[in-house]
């Protein structure tokens, strides 16, 4: 449609601009989403974890020892790129496969 309205050589810039708009909108909206309380507690930000937990649950929240400890260390290097935690053997049955719609 852009090419029909503006058939000039530079109309690709307009189409690229339309593609950038959703990405900018997501980045702007993501700024308002708080970090998860457990992740905050694991990184030593317990007071902030309590505040966000209280805002999400509507009741006072306490941070326990289980919330403070990390279950597994983050993957490092090339393995972190190729094998994200979400697709690991432990979570495979809960992660929908792109090959099997509706699973």
Short mmCIF file of N, CA and C in Angstrom, two decimals:
data_model
loop_
_atom_site.label_atom_id
_atom_site.label_comp_id
_atom_site.label_asym_id
_atom_site.label_seq_id
_atom_site.Cartn_x
_atom_site.Cartn_y
_atom_site.Cartn_z
N UNK A 1 0.82 -1.18 0.00
CA UNK A 1 0.00 0.00 0.00
C UNK A 1 0.87 1.25 0.00
N UNK A 2 1.95 1.23 0.78
CA UNK A 2 2.85 2.39 0.81
C UNK A 2 3.45 2.61 -0.57
N UNK A 3 3.79 1.53 -1.23
CA UNK A 3 4.38 1.66 -2.57
C UNK A 3 3.38 2.23 -3.57
N UNK A 4 2.10 1.96 -3.40
CA UNK A 4 1.08 2.52 -4.29
C UNK A 4 0.90 4.02 -4.04
N UNK A 5 0.97 4.43 -2.79
CA UNK A 5 0.77 5.84 -2.45
C UNK A 5 2.01 6.66 -2.77
N UNK A 6 3.18 6.11 -2.41
CA UNK A 6 4.45 6.81 -2.63
C UNK A 6 5.43 5.88 -3.34
N UNK A 7 5.41 5.81 -4.64
CA UNK A 7 6.26 4.87 -5.37
C UNK A 7 7.71 5.31 -5.52
N UNK A 8 8.13 6.32 -4.77
CA UNK A 8 9.51 6.77 -4.89
C UNK A 8 10.47 5.70 -4.38
N UNK A 9 11.71 5.90 -4.65
CA UNK A 9 12.75 4.94 -4.26
C UNK A 9 12.89 4.88 -2.73
N UNK A 10 12.65 5.98 -2.04
CA UNK A 10 12.85 6.02 -0.59
C UNK A 10 11.64 5.56 0.22
N UNK A 11 10.64 4.98 -0.41
CA UNK A 11 9.46 4.56 0.35
C UNK A 11 9.78 3.40 1.30
N UNK A 12 10.90 2.72 1.13
CA UNK A 12 11.28 1.65 2.05
C UNK A 12 11.49 2.22 3.45
N UNK A 13 11.87 3.48 3.55
CA UNK A 13 12.07 4.10 4.86
C UNK A 13 10.75 4.24 5.61
N UNK A 14 9.70 4.53 4.88
CA UNK A 14 8.38 4.63 5.52
C UNK A 14 7.95 3.26 6.03
N UNK A 15 8.15 2.23 5.23
CA UNK A 15 7.77 0.88 5.66
C UNK A 15 8.60 0.44 6.86
N UNK A 16 9.88 0.76 6.87
CA UNK A 16 10.73 0.43 8.01
C UNK A 16 10.25 1.17 9.26
N UNK A 17 9.85 2.41 9.08
CA UNK A 17 9.32 3.18 10.21
C UNK A 17 8.08 2.56 10.80
N UNK A 18 7.19 2.05 9.95
CA UNK A 18 5.99 1.37 10.47
C UNK A 18 6.36 0.11 11.24
N UNK A 19 7.41 -0.57 10.84
CA UNK A 19 7.85 -1.76 11.55
C UNK A 19 8.49 -1.45 12.89
N UNK A 20 9.07 -0.28 13.03
CA UNK A 20 9.73 0.12 14.27
C UNK A 20 8.72 0.54 15.33
N UNK A 21 7.59 1.05 14.92
CA UNK A 21 6.59 1.55 15.88
C UNK A 21 6.15 0.51 16.91
N UNK A 22 5.80 -0.74 16.53
CA UNK A 22 5.42 -1.71 17.56
C UNK A 22 6.57 -2.02 18.53
N UNK A 23 7.79 -2.07 18.03
CA UNK A 23 8.93 -2.34 18.91
C UNK A 23 9.11 -1.21 19.93
N UNK A 24 8.99 0.02 19.49
CA UNK A 24 9.11 1.15 20.41
C UNK A 24 7.98 1.15 21.44
N UNK A 25 6.79 0.78 21.02
CA UNK A 25 5.66 0.70 21.93
C UNK A 25 5.91 -0.35 23.02
N UNK A 26 6.41 -1.52 22.64
CA UNK A 26 6.71 -2.58 23.61
C UNK A 26 7.79 -2.14 24.58
N UNK A 27 8.83 -1.49 24.08
CA UNK A 27 9.91 -1.01 24.96
C UNK A 27 9.35 0.00 25.95
N UNK A 28 8.49 0.90 25.49
CA UNK A 28 7.91 1.90 26.37
C UNK A 28 7.01 1.24 27.43
N UNK A 29 6.19 0.27 27.02
CA UNK A 29 5.31 -0.42 27.96
C UNK A 29 6.09 -1.27 28.95
N UNK A 30 7.20 -1.87 28.52
CA UNK A 30 8.00 -2.75 29.38
C UNK A 30 8.61 -1.99 30.56
N UNK A 31 8.79 -0.70 30.39
CA UNK A 31 9.37 0.10 31.47
C UNK A 31 8.47 0.12 32.70
N UNK A 32 7.17 -0.08 32.53
CA UNK A 32 6.22 -0.03 33.64
C UNK A 32 6.03 -1.38 34.32
N UNK A 33 6.56 -2.46 33.76
CA UNK A 33 6.39 -3.80 34.34
C UNK A 33 7.47 -4.02 35.40
N UNK A 34 7.07 -4.31 36.64
CA UNK A 34 8.08 -4.51 37.69
C UNK A 34 8.79 -5.85 37.56
N UNK A 35 9.97 -5.92 38.13
CA UNK A 35 10.73 -7.17 38.18
C UNK A 35 10.02 -8.11 39.14
N UNK A 36 10.19 -9.41 38.94
CA UNK A 36 9.55 -10.39 39.80
C UNK A 36 10.09 -10.36 41.22
N UNK A 37 9.23 -10.54 42.22
CA UNK A 37 9.67 -10.48 43.62
C UNK A 37 10.75 -11.51 43.96
N UNK A 38 10.64 -12.73 43.43
CA UNK A 38 11.64 -13.73 43.77
C UNK A 38 13.01 -13.35 43.20
N UNK A 39 13.03 -12.83 41.99
CA UNK A 39 14.30 -12.43 41.39
C UNK A 39 14.92 -11.27 42.18
N UNK A 40 14.09 -10.35 42.64
CA UNK A 40 14.59 -9.25 43.46
C UNK A 40 15.18 -9.78 44.77
N UNK A 41 14.49 -10.73 45.40
CA UNK A 41 14.98 -11.30 46.65
C UNK A 41 16.29 -12.05 46.43
N UNK A 42 16.43 -12.74 45.31
CA UNK A 42 17.66 -13.47 45.02
C UNK A 42 18.84 -12.53 44.79
N UNK A 43 18.56 -11.31 44.41
CA UNK A 43 19.62 -10.33 44.15
C UNK A 43 19.79 -9.33 45.28
N UNK A 44 19.28 -9.66 46.48
CA UNK A 44 19.50 -8.84 47.65
C UNK A 44 18.64 -7.60 47.75
N UNK A 45 17.58 -7.52 47.01
CA UNK A 45 16.69 -6.36 47.04
C UNK A 45 15.37 -6.76 47.70
N UNK A 46 15.46 -7.19 48.96
CA UNK A 46 14.31 -7.77 49.66
C UNK A 46 13.20 -6.77 49.93
N UNK A 47 13.55 -5.55 50.30
CA UNK A 47 12.51 -4.56 50.59
C UNK A 47 11.69 -4.26 49.33
N UNK A 48 12.36 -4.13 48.21
CA UNK A 48 11.66 -3.91 46.95
C UNK A 48 10.81 -5.13 46.58
N UNK A 49 11.30 -6.33 46.89
CA UNK A 49 10.54 -7.55 46.62
C UNK A 49 9.26 -7.57 47.46
N UNK A 50 9.36 -7.15 48.72
CA UNK A 50 8.17 -7.10 49.58
C UNK A 50 7.15 -6.10 49.05
N UNK A 51 7.63 -4.94 48.62
CA UNK A 51 6.71 -3.91 48.12
C UNK A 51 5.98 -4.39 46.86
N UNK A 52 6.70 -4.98 45.94
CA UNK A 52 6.07 -5.45 44.70
C UNK A 52 5.15 -6.63 44.98
N UNK A 53 5.57 -7.53 45.88
CA UNK A 53 4.71 -8.64 46.26
C UNK A 53 3.42 -8.16 46.91
N UNK A 54 3.53 -7.15 47.74
CA UNK A 54 2.34 -6.57 48.40
C UNK A 54 1.43 -5.93 47.35
N UNK A 55 2.02 -5.25 46.37
CA UNK A 55 1.21 -4.61 45.32
C UNK A 55 0.51 -5.66 44.44
N UNK A 56 1.19 -6.76 44.16
CA UNK A 56 0.60 -7.80 43.31
C UNK A 56 -0.44 -8.65 44.05
N UNK A 57 -0.14 -9.01 45.31
CA UNK A 57 -1.01 -9.91 46.05
C UNK A 57 -2.09 -9.17 46.84
N UNK A 58 -1.85 -7.92 47.18
CA UNK A 58 -2.82 -7.16 47.96
C UNK A 58 -2.74 -7.42 49.46
N UNK A 59 -1.79 -8.23 49.89
CA UNK A 59 -1.59 -8.51 51.31
C UNK A 59 -0.09 -8.41 51.60
N UNK A 60 0.30 -8.19 52.86
CA UNK A 60 1.73 -8.15 53.19
C UNK A 60 2.42 -9.47 52.82
N UNK A 61 3.61 -9.36 52.28
CA UNK A 61 4.37 -10.51 51.80
C UNK A 61 5.68 -10.58 52.57
N UNK A 62 6.10 -11.78 52.95
CA UNK A 62 7.39 -11.96 53.59
C UNK A 62 8.33 -12.69 52.65
N UNK A 63 9.59 -12.38 52.76
CA UNK A 63 10.62 -13.03 51.95
C UNK A 63 11.24 -14.12 52.80
N UNK A 64 11.19 -15.35 52.31
CA UNK A 64 11.73 -16.49 53.06
C UNK A 64 13.12 -16.85 52.54
N UNK A 65 13.76 -17.76 53.24
CA UNK A 65 15.07 -18.24 52.81
C UNK A 65 15.02 -18.91 51.45
N UNK A 66 13.93 -19.61 51.16
CA UNK A 66 13.78 -20.26 49.86
C UNK A 66 13.69 -19.23 48.74
N UNK A 67 13.15 -18.07 49.04
CA UNK A 67 13.08 -17.01 48.04
C UNK A 67 14.45 -16.40 47.76
N UNK A 68 15.31 -16.39 48.78
CA UNK A 68 16.62 -15.77 48.64
C UNK A 68 17.62 -16.64 47.88
N UNK A 69 17.48 -17.94 47.97
CA UNK A 69 18.49 -18.82 47.35
C UNK A 69 18.16 -19.11 45.90
N UNK A 70 19.18 -19.23 45.13
CA UNK A 70 19.03 -19.54 43.70
C UNK A 70 18.99 -21.05 43.53
N UNK A 71 18.07 -21.51 42.70
CA UNK A 71 17.97 -22.95 42.45
C UNK A 71 19.10 -23.42 41.53
N UNK A 72 19.35 -22.66 40.50
CA UNK A 72 20.39 -23.01 39.53
C UNK A 72 21.09 -21.74 39.11
N UNK A 73 22.36 -21.85 38.83
CA UNK A 73 23.08 -20.69 38.32
C UNK A 73 22.68 -20.40 36.89
N UNK A 74 22.83 -19.17 36.46
CA UNK A 74 22.49 -18.85 35.08
C UNK A 74 23.45 -19.51 34.11
N UNK A 75 22.98 -19.99 32.96
CA UNK A 75 23.88 -20.59 31.99
C UNK A 75 24.83 -19.54 31.44
N UNK A 76 26.01 -19.98 31.08
CA UNK A 76 27.03 -19.04 30.61
C UNK A 76 27.50 -19.41 29.23
N UNK A 77 28.07 -18.44 28.56
CA UNK A 77 28.72 -18.66 27.28
C UNK A 77 27.76 -19.06 26.17
N UNK A 78 28.27 -19.88 25.28
CA UNK A 78 27.52 -20.29 24.09
C UNK A 78 26.30 -21.13 24.45
N UNK A 79 26.39 -21.89 25.53
CA UNK A 79 25.28 -22.73 25.96
C UNK A 79 24.06 -21.90 26.34
N UNK A 80 24.27 -20.72 26.92
CA UNK A 80 23.16 -19.85 27.29
C UNK A 80 22.40 -19.39 26.05
N UNK A 81 23.10 -19.27 24.95
CA UNK A 81 22.46 -18.83 23.71
C UNK A 81 21.68 -19.97 23.06
N UNK A 82 22.24 -21.17 23.07
CA UNK A 82 21.63 -22.30 22.37
C UNK A 82 20.59 -23.05 23.18
N UNK A 83 20.74 -23.08 24.49
CA UNK A 83 19.84 -23.89 25.31
C UNK A 83 19.27 -23.07 26.45
N UNK A 84 18.28 -22.24 26.16
CA UNK A 84 17.68 -21.47 27.25
C UNK A 84 16.98 -22.39 28.25
N UNK A 85 16.90 -21.95 29.47
CA UNK A 85 16.31 -22.73 30.57
C UNK A 85 14.88 -23.18 30.24
N UNK A 86 14.13 -22.38 29.52
CA UNK A 86 12.75 -22.70 29.21
C UNK A 86 12.62 -23.98 28.39
N UNK A 87 13.60 -24.26 27.55
CA UNK A 87 13.54 -25.43 26.69
C UNK A 87 14.38 -26.59 27.22
N UNK A 88 14.80 -26.52 28.47
CA UNK A 88 15.59 -27.61 29.05
C UNK A 88 14.72 -28.84 29.26
N UNK A 89 15.35 -29.97 29.52
CA UNK A 89 14.62 -31.23 29.71
C UNK A 89 13.60 -31.11 30.84
N UNK A 90 13.94 -30.37 31.89
CA UNK A 90 13.06 -30.23 33.05
C UNK A 90 11.73 -29.58 32.68
N UNK A 91 11.74 -28.59 31.78
CA UNK A 91 10.55 -27.83 31.45
C UNK A 91 9.98 -28.17 30.08
N UNK A 92 10.53 -29.13 29.39
CA UNK A 92 10.13 -29.42 28.01
C UNK A 92 8.65 -29.75 27.87
N UNK A 93 8.07 -30.52 28.79
CA UNK A 93 6.66 -30.91 28.66
C UNK A 93 5.72 -29.72 28.90
N UNK A 94 6.20 -28.70 29.60
CA UNK A 94 5.35 -27.52 29.86
C UNK A 94 5.52 -26.43 28.81
N UNK A 95 6.53 -26.56 27.97
CA UNK A 95 6.79 -25.56 26.94
C UNK A 95 6.17 -26.00 25.63
N UNK A 96 5.24 -25.22 25.09
CA UNK A 96 4.63 -25.63 23.82
C UNK A 96 5.65 -25.63 22.70
N UNK A 97 5.55 -26.62 21.87
CA UNK A 97 6.45 -26.74 20.73
C UNK A 97 5.88 -25.95 19.57
N UNK A 98 6.74 -25.24 18.83
CA UNK A 98 6.23 -24.50 17.66
C UNK A 98 5.74 -25.45 16.57
N UNK A 99 6.18 -26.71 16.61
CA UNK A 99 5.76 -27.69 15.60
C UNK A 99 4.40 -28.29 15.89
N UNK A 100 3.98 -28.23 17.14
CA UNK A 100 2.71 -28.87 17.54
C UNK A 100 1.75 -27.81 18.06
N UNK A 101 0.94 -27.21 17.19
CA UNK A 101 0.01 -26.19 17.68
C UNK A 101 -0.97 -26.76 18.68
N UNK A 102 -1.22 -25.97 19.71
CA UNK A 102 -2.19 -26.37 20.73
C UNK A 102 -1.64 -27.28 21.80
N UNK A 103 -0.33 -27.55 21.79
CA UNK A 103 0.22 -28.44 22.83
C UNK A 103 0.64 -27.65 24.04
#
